[in-house]
Coordinates of C-alpha atoms and ligand atoms in Angstrom, one line a residue:
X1 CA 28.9 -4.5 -11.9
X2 CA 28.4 -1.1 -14.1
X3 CA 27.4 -3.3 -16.9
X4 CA 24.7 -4.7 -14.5
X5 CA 23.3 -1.2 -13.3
X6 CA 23.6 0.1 -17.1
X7 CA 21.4 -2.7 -17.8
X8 CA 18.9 -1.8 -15.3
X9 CA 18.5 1.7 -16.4
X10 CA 18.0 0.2 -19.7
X11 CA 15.1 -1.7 -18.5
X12 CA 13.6 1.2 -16.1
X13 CA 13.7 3.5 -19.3
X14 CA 12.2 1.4 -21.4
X15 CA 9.3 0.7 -18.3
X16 CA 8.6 4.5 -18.4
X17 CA 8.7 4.7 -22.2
X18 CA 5.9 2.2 -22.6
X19 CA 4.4 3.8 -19.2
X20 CA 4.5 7.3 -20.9
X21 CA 2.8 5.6 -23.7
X22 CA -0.1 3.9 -21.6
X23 CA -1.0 7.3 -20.4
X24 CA -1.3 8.7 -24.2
X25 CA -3.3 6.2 -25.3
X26 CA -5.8 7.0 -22.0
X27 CA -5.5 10.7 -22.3
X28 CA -8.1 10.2 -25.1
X29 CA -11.1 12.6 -26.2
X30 CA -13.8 10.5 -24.6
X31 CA -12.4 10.0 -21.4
X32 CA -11.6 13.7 -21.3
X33 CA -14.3 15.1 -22.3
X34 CA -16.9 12.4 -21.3
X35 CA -19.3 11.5 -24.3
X36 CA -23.3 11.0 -23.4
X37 CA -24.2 7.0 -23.7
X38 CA -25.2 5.8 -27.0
X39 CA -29.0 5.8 -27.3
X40 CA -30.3 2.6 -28.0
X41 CA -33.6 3.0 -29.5
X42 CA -33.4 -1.0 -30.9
X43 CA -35.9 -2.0 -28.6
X44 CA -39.0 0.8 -27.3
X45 CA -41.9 -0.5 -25.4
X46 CA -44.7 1.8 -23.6
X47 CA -43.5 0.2 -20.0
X48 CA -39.7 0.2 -20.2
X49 CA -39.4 3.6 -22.6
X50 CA -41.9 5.7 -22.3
X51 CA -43.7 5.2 -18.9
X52 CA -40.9 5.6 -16.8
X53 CA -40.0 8.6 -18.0
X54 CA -43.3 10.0 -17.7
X55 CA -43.7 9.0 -13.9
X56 CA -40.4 10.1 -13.3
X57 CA -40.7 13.6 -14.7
X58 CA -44.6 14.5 -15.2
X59 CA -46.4 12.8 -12.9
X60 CA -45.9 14.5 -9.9
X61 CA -47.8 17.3 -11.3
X62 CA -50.2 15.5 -13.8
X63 CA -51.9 13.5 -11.5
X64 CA -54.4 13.1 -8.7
X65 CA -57.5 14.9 -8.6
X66 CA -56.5 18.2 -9.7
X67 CA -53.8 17.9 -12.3
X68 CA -51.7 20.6 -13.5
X69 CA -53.5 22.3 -16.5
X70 CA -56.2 19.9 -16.1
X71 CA -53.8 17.6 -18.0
X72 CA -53.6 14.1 -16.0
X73 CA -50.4 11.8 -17.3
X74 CA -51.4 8.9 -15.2
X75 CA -51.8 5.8 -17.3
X76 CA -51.9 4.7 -20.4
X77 CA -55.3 6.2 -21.8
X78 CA -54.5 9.2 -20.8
X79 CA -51.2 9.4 -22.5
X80 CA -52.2 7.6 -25.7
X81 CA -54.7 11.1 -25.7
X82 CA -51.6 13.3 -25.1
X83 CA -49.5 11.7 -27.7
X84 CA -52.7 12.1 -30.0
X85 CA -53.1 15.3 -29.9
X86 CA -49.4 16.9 -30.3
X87 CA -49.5 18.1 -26.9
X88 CA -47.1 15.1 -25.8
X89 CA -44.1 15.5 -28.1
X90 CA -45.1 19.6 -28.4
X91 CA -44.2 20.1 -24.6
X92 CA -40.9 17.8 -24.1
X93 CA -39.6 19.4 -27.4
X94 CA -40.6 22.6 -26.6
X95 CA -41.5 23.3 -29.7
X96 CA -43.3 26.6 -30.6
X97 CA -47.0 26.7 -29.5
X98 CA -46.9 24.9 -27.0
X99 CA -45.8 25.2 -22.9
X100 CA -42.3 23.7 -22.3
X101 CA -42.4 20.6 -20.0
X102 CA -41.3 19.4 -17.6
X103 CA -43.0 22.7 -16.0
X104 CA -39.7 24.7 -14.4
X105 CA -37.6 21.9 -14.4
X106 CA -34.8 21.2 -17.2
X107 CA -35.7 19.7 -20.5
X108 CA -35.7 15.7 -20.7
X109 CA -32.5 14.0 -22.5
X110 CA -32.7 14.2 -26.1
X111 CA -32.6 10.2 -25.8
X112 CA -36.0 10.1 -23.8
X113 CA -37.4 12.4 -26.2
X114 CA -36.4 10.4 -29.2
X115 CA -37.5 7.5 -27.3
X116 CA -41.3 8.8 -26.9
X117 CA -41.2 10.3 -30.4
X118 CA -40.1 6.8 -32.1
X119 CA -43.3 5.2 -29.5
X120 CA -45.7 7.5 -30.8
X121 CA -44.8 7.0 -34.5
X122 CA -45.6 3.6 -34.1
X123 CA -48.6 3.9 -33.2
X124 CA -48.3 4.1 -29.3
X125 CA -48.4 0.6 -28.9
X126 CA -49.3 -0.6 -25.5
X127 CA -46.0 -3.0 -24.4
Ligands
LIG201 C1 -44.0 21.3 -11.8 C2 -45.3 20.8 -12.4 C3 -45.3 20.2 -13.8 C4 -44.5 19.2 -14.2 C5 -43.3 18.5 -13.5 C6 -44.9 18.9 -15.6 N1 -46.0 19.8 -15.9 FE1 -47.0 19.8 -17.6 N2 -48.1 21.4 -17.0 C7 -47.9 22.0 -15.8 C8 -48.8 23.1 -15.7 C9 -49.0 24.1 -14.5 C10 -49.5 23.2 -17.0 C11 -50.5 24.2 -17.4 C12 -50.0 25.1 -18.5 C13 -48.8 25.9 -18.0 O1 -49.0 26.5 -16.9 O2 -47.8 26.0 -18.7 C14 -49.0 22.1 -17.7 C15 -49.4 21.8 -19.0 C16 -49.1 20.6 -19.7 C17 -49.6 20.2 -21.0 C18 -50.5 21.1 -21.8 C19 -49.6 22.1 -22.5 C20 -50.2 22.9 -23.6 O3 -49.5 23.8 -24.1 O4 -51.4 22.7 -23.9 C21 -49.0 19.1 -21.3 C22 -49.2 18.2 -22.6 C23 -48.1 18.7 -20.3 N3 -48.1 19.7 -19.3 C24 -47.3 17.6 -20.3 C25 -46.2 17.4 -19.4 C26 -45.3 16.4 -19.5 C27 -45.2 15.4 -20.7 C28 -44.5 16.5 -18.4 C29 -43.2 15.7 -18.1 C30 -42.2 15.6 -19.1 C31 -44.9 17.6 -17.6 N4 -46.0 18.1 -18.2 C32 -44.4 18.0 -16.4 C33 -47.1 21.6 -14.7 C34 -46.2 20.6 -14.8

């Protein structure tokens, strides 16, 4: 009868050793401290990378009939022209010279703007 309770302490204690060890191995720095998603920039098209982003975030004020700045972001011409001239990947990186964008509104993830920037150095295909 002892012998039989000895043994089940035996096994409990060894249950909450490996238990205690499941929790160390989740107590890890990623789950933690939650990492950002990978960026996967393996596959950028104009419709799936870049004009979402621009709908989402820009469009509200660069469109219509009187766009903000008189800059309209509405379609495809008109961002091709954007990206042309600098003013595209100027604004989302807010780099110097020009006005940071989105207008009052935080900057875009770094893997949308990486996105757009990888689009426009090919060329701007339209896919
Ligand atoms: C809340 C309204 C608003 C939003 C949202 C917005 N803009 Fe603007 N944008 C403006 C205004 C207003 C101007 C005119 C310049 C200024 O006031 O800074 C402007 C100017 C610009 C210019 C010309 C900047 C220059 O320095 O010549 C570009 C390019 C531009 N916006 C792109 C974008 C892009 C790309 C987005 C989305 C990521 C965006 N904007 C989101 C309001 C907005």
């Amino acid at each position: 009868m002892v012998h039989r309770i000895i043994n089940k302490t035996i096994v409990l204690m060894a249950f909450l050793f490996v238990a205690s060890l499941q929790s160390c191995y989740y107590d890890n720095e990623e789950d933690l401290y939650p990492q950002p998603p990978p960026c996967d920039t393996s596959f950028i098209t104009y419709s799936e990378s870049v004009w979402p982003v621009i709908n989402d975030n820009c469009t509200n004020c660069h469109s219509g009939s009187a766009p903000a700045g008189n800059i309209s972001l509405s379609n495809y011409d008109e961002i091709v022209a954007s990206a042309n001239n600098g003013s595209l990947l100027g604004t989302i990186r807010h780099d110097a010279g020009w006005s940071p964008m989105p207008k009052g509104g935080a900057k875009l993830p770094d893997c949308d703007i990486k996105k757009i920037e990888m689009w426009v150095a090919d060329g701007s295909p339209d896919n």
